[in-house]
Short mmCIF file of C-alpha atoms (C1' of nucleotides) in Angstrom, two decimals:
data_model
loop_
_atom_site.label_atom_id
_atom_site.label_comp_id
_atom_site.label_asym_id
_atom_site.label_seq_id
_atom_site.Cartn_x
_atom_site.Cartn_y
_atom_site.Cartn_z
CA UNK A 1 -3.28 12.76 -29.09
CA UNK A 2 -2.24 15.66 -27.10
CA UNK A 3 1.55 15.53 -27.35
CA UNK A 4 1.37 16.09 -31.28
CA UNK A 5 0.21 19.56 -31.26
CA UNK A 6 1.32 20.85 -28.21
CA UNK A 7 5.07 19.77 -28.48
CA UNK A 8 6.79 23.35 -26.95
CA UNK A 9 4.60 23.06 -23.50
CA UNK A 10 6.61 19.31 -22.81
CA UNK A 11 10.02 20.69 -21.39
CA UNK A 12 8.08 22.87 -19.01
CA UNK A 13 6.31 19.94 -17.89
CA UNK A 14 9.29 17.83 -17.34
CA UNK A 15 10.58 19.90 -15.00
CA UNK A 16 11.94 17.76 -11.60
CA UNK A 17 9.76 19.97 -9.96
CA UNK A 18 6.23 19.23 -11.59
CA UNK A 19 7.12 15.57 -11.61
CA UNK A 20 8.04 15.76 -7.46
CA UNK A 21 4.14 17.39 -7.33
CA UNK A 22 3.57 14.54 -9.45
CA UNK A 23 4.80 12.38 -7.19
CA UNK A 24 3.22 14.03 -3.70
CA UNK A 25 -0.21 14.34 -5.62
CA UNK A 26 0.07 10.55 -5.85
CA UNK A 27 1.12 10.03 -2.48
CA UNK A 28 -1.29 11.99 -1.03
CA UNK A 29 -4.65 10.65 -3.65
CA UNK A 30 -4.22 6.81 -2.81
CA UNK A 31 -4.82 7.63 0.70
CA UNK A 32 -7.69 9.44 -0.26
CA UNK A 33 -8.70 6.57 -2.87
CA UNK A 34 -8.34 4.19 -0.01
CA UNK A 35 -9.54 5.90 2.76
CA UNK A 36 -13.75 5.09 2.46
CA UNK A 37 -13.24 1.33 2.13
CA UNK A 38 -10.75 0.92 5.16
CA UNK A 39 -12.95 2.17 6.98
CA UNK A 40 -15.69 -0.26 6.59
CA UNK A 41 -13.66 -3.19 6.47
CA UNK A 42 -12.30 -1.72 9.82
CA UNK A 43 -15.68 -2.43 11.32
CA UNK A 44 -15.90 -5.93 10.01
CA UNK A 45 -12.26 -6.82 10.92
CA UNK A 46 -11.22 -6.77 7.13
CA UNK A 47 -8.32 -5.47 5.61
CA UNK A 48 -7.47 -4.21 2.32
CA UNK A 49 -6.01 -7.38 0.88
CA UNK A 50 -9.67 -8.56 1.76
CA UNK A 51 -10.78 -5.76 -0.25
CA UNK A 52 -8.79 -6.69 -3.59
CA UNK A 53 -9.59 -10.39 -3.33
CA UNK A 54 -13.54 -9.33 -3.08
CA UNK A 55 -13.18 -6.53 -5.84
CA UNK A 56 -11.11 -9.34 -8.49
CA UNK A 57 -13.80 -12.14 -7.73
CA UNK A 58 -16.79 -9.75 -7.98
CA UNK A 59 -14.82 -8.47 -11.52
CA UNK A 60 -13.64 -11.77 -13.09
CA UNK A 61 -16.44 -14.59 -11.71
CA UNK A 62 -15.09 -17.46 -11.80
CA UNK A 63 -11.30 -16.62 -11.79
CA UNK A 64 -8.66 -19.44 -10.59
CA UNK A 65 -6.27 -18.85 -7.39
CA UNK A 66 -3.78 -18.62 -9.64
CA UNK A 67 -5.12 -16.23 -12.05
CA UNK A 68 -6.49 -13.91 -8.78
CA UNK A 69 -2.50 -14.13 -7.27
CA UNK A 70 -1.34 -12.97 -10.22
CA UNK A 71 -3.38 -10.03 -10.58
CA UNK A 72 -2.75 -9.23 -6.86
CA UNK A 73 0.63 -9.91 -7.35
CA UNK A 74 1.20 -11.63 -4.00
CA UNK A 75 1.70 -15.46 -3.05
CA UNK A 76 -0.53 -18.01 -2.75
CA UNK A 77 0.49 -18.27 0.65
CA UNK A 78 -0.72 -14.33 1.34
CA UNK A 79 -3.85 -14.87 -0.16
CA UNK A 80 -4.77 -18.09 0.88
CA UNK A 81 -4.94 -16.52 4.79
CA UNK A 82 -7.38 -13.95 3.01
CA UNK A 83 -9.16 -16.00 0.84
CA UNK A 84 -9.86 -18.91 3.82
CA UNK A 85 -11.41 -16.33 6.02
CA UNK A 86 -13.89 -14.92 3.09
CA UNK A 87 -14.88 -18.14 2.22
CA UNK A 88 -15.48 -19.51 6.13
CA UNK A 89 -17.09 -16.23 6.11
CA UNK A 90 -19.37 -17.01 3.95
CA UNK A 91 -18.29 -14.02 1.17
CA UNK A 92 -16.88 -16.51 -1.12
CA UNK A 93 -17.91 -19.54 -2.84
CA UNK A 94 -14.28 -21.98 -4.03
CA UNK A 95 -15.97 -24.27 -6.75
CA UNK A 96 -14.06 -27.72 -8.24
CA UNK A 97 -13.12 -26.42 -11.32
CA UNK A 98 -15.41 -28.87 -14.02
CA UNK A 99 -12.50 -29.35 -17.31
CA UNK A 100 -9.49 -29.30 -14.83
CA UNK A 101 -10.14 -30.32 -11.30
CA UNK A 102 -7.20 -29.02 -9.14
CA UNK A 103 -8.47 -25.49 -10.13
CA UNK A 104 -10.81 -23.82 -7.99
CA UNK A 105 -13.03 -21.03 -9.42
CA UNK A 106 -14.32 -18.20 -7.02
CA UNK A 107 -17.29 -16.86 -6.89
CA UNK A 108 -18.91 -13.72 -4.20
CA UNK A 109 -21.41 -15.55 -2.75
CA UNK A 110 -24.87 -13.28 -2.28
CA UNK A 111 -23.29 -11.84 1.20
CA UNK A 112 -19.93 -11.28 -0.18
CA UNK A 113 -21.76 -9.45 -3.42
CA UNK A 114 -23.24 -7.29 -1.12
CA UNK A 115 -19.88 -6.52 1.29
CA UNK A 116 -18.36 -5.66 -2.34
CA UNK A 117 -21.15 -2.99 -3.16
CA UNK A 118 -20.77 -1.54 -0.29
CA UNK A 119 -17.63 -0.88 -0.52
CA UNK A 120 -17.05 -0.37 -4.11
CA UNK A 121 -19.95 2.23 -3.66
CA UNK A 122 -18.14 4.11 -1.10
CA UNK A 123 -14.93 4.13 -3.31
CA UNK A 124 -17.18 4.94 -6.57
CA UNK A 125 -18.68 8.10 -4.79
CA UNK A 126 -15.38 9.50 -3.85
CA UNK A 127 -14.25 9.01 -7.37
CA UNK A 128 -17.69 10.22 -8.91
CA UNK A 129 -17.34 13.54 -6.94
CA UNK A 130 -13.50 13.96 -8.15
CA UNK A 131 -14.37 13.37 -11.56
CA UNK A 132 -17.22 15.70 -11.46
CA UNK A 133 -14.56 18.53 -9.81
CA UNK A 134 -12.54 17.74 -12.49
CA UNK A 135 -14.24 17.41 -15.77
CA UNK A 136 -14.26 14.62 -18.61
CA UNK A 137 -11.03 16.47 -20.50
CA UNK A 138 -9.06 15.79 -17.15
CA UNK A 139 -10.73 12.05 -16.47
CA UNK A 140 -9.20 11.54 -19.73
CA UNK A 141 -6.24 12.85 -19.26
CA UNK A 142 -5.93 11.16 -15.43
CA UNK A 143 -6.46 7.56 -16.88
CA UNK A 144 -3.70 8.28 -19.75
CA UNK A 145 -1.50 9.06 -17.10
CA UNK A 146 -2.31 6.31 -14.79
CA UNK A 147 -2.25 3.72 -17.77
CA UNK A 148 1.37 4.73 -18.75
CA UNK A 149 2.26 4.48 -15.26
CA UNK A 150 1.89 0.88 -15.32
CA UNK A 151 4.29 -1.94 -15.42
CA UNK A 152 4.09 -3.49 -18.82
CA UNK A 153 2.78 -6.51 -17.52
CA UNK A 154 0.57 -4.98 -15.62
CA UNK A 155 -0.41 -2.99 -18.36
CA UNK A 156 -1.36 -5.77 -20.04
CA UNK A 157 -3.59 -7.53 -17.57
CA UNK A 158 -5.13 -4.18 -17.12
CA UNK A 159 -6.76 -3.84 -20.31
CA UNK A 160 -7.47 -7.18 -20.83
CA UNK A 161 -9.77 -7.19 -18.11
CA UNK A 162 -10.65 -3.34 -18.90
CA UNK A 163 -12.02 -4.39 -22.31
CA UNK A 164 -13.48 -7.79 -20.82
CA UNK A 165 -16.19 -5.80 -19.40
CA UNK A 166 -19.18 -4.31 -20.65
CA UNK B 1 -7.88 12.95 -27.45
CA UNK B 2 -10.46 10.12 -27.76
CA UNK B 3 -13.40 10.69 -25.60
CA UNK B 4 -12.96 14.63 -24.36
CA UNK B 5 -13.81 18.07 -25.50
CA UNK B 6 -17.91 17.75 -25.45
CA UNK B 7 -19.42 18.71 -22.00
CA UNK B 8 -22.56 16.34 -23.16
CA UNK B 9 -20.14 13.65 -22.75
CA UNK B 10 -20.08 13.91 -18.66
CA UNK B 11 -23.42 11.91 -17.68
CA UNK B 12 -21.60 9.30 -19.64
CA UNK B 13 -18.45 9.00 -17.87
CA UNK B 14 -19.97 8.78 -14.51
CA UNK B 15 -21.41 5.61 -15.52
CA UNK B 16 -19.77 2.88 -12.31
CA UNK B 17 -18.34 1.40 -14.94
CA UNK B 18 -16.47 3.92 -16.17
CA UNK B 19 -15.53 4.54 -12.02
CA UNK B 20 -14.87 0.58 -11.84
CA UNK B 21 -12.21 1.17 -14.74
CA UNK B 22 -10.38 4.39 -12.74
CA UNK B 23 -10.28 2.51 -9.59
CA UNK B 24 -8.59 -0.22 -10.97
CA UNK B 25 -6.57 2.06 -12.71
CA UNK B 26 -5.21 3.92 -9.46
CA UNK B 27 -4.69 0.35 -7.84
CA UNK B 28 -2.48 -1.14 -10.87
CA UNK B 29 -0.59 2.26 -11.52
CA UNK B 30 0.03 3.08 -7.30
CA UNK B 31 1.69 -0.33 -7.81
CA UNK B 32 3.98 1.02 -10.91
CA UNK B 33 4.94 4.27 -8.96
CA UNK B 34 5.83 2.17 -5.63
CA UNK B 35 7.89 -0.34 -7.88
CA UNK B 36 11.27 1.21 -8.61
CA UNK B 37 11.94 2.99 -5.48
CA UNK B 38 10.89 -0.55 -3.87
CA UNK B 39 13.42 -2.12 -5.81
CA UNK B 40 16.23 0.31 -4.21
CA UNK B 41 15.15 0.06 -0.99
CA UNK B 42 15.30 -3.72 -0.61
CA UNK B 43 19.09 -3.87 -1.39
CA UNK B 44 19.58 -1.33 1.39
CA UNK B 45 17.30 -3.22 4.01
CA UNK B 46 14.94 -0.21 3.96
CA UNK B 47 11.02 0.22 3.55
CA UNK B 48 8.53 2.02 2.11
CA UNK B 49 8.63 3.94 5.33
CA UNK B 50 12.12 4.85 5.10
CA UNK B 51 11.09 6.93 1.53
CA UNK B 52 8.44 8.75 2.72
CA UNK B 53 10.18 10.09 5.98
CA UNK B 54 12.96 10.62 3.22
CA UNK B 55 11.34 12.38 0.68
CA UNK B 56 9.29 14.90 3.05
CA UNK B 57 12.59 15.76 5.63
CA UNK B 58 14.04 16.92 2.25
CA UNK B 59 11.32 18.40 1.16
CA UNK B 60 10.67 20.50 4.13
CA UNK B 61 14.13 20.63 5.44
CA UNK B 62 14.05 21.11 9.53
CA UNK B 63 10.81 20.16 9.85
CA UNK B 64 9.80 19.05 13.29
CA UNK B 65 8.72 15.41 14.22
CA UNK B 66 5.07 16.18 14.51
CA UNK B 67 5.04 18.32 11.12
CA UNK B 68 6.15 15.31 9.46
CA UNK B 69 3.84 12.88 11.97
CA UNK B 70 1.09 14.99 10.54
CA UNK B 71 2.62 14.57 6.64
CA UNK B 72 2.39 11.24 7.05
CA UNK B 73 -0.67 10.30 8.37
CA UNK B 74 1.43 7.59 11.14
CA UNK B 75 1.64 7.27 14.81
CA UNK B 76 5.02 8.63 16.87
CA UNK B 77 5.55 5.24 17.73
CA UNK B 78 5.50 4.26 13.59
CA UNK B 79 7.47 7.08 12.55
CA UNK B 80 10.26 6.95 15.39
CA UNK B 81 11.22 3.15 14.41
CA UNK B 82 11.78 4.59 11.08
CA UNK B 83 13.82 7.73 12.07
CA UNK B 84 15.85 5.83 14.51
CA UNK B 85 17.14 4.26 12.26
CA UNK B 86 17.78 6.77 9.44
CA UNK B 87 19.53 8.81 12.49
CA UNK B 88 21.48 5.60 13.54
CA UNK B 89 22.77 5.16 9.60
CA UNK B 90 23.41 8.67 9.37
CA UNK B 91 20.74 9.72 6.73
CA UNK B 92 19.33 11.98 8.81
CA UNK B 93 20.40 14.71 11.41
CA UNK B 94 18.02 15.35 14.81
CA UNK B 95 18.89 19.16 15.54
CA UNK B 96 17.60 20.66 18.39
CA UNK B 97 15.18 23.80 17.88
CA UNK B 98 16.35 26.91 18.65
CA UNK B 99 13.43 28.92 19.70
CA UNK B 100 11.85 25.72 21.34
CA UNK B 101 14.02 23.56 22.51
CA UNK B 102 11.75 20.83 22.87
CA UNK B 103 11.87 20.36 19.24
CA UNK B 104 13.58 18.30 16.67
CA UNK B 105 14.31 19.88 13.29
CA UNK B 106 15.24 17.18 10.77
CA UNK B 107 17.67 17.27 7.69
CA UNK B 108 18.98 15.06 5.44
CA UNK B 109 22.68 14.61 5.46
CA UNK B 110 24.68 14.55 2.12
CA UNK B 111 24.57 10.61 2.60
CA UNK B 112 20.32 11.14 3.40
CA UNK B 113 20.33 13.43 -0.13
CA UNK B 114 21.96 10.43 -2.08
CA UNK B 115 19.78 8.52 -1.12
CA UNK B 116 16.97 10.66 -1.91
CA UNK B 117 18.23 11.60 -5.02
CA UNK B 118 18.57 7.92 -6.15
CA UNK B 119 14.73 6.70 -5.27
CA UNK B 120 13.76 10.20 -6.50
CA UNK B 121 14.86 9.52 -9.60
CA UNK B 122 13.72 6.13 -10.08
CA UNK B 123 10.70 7.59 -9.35
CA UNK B 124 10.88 10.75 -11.63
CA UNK B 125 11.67 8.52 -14.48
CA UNK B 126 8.55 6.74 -14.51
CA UNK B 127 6.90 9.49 -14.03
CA UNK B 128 8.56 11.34 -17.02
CA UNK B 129 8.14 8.53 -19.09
CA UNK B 130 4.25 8.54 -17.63
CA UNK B 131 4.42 12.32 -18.48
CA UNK B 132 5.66 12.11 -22.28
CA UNK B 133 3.70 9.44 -23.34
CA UNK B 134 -0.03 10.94 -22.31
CA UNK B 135 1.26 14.89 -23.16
CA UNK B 136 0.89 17.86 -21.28
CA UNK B 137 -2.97 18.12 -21.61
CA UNK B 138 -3.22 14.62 -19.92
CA UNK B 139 -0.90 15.83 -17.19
CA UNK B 140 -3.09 18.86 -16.31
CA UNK B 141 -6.09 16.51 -16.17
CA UNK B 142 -4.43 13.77 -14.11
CA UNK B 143 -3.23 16.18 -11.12
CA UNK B 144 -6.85 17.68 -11.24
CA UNK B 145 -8.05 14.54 -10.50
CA UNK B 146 -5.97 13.55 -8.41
CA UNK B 147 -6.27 16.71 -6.23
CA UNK B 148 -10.11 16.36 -6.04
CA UNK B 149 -9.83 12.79 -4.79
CA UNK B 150 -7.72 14.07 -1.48
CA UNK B 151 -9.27 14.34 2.01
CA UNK B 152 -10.13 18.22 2.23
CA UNK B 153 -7.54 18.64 5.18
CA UNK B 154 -5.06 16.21 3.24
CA UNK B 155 -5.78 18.82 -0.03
CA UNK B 156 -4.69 21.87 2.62
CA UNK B 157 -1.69 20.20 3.54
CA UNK B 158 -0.72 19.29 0.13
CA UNK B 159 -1.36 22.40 -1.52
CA UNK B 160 0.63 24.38 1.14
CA UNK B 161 3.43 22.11 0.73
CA UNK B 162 3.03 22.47 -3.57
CA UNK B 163 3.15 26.29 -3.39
CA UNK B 164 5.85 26.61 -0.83
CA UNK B 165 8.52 25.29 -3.59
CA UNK B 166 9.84 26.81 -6.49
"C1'" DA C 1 4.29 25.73 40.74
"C1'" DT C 2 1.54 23.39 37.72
"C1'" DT C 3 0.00 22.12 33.31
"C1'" DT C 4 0.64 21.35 28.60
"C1'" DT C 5 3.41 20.18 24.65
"C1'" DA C 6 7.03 17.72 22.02
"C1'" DT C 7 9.51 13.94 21.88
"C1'" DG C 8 11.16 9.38 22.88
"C1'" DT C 9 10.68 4.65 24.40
"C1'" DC C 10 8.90 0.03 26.02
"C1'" DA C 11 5.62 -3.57 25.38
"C1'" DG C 12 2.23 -5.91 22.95
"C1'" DT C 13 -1.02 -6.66 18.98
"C1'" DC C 14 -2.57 -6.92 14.09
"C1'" DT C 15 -2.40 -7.18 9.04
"C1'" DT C 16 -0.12 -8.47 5.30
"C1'" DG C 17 3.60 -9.60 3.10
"C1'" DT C 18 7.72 -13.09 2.70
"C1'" DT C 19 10.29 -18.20 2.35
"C1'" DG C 20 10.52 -22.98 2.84
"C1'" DA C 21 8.76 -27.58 3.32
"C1'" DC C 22 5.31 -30.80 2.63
"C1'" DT C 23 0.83 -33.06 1.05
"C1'" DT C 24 -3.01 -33.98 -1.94
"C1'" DT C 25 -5.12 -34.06 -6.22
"C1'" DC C 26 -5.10 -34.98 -10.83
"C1'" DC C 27 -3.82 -34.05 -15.81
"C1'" DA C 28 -0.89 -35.58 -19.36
"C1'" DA C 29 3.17 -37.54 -21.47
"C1'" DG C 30 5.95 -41.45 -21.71
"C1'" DC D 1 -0.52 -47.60 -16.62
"C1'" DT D 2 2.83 -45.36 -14.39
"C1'" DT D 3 5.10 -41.38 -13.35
"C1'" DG D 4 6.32 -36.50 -13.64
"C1'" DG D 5 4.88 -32.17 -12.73
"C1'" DA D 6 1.36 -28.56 -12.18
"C1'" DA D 7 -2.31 -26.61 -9.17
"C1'" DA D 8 -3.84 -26.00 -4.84
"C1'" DG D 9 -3.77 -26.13 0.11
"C1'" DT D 10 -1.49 -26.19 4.65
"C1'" DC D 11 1.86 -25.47 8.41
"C1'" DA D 12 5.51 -22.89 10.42
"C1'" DA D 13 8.46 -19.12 11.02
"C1'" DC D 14 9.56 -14.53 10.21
"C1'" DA D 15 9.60 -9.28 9.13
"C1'" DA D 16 7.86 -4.69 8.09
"C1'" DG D 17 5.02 -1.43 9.45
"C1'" DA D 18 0.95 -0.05 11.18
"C1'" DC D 19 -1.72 0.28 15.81
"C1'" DT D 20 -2.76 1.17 21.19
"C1'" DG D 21 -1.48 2.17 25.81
"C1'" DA D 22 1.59 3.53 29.34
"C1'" DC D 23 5.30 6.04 30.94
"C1'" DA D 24 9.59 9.36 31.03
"C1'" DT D 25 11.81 13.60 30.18
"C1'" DA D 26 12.54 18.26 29.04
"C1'" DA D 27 10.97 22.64 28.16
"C1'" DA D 28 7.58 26.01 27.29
"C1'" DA D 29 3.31 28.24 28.82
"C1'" DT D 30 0.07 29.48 32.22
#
DNA sequence: ATTTTATGTCAGTCTTGTTGACTTTCCAAG
DNA sequence: CTTGGAAAGTCAACAAGACTGACATAAAAT
């Protein structure tokens, strides 16, 4: 890792001042990051909680209620107002779970599959072109970053599903 | 570092998967950075709202309205809920322009900088913490990244406001 | 004198979050 | 087999914080 060798650069970094740019650059990304996708799901009458539901379900197929509020970190009671206009929609299937029957697994039916491309691609290509302006050394370096920046928990969930997929 | 230091290597991290992983990323850590300051805030019956106006008036101190309208990417109408009632609690101090007297210059007052100064460094600590743990190479990458993922007039804004402090 | 700009304010709407109360379904332990 | 409790859904009420649109005021610019 980087922090071994370079130990003398780390009190420069630490400065309140780099970590308030820190902080702006932050600020001022996530609007960015967000910024493609609102706008489509402006046109459809979506927002972004209608976003996250469709990203989790497209991620984890499948997933329980429970398991998608607790990634969202919301309450049931949020999401269910979400998750009841997807599915009358038509974006999302809620399946009778088979072992245990109060669950319900959700699924992105072929319509909701296609509202998540769509927007995942828009997000992807804003992210594709940063990386590409950045370079693989700073991609590394931006994930490090981000992953330390998580709660623990959070942290945890994260790479679960991060090393769940292919 | 793991995966960096070959340019060969940059086909294969714009793979969607590897974009799938850094969007999820940005979502789970935005939530990390937004957590401690939240925390504050809620005791004192303020919002995320309240920060932002907060952490830009003392960045740019005397700034006018619209500057910080601009800053924040929010309607008048938004922005003067919040800075009614910042003025009301005596965090911040409306001062008449000089030149044009049409405008209001805003400031923090010493209670406005305790304020900032507490949610600051919630925020800074993470950050720190964020900082140490990936090293300074990781920290380079990360604001690289996170530059190229503004909105071009967002990136003008942001680097105007980066350069004008120390 | 008129227009434009900066700001503030009122009214109403929307999304997305919250709590609390209650029901239905159904697994599992007594 | 009965009952306790977990999972899910629903209804109601509420709040923050975003939006639009309309209008008011003061001051600068033309």
């Amino acid at each position: 890792m980087s922090e071994a060798g370079t130990g003398g650069e780390s009190l420069l970094f630490l400065t309140d001042e780099q970590l308030r740019k820190g902080i702006e650059a932050m600020f001022f990304a996530y609007r960015g990051f967000t910024a493609d996708p609102d706008r489509i799901l402006a046109e459809l009458g979506y927002g972004r909680a209608h976003h996250r539901a469709v990203h989790f379900i497209n991620r984890r197929p499948g997933l329980t209620v429970n398991a998608l509020l607790s990634v969202l970190g919301v309450t049931k009671q949020s999401l269910n107002r979400v998750l009841r206009t997807l599915i009358v929609d038509g974006l999302v299937e809620s399946r009778v779970g088979t072992q245990d029957r109060r669950e319900r697994h959700l699924h992105l039916t072929e319509r909701g599959a296609e509202l998540e491309r769509r927007l995942s691609e828009a997000q992807r290509a804003r992210m594709r072109a940063a990386y590409r302006a950045a370079g693989p050394q700073a991609v590394a370096g931006f994930r490090h970053v981000l992953e330390a920046m998580m709660d623990e928990e959070i942290r945890a969930q994260y790479l679960a599903l991060r090393d769940a997929q292919t």
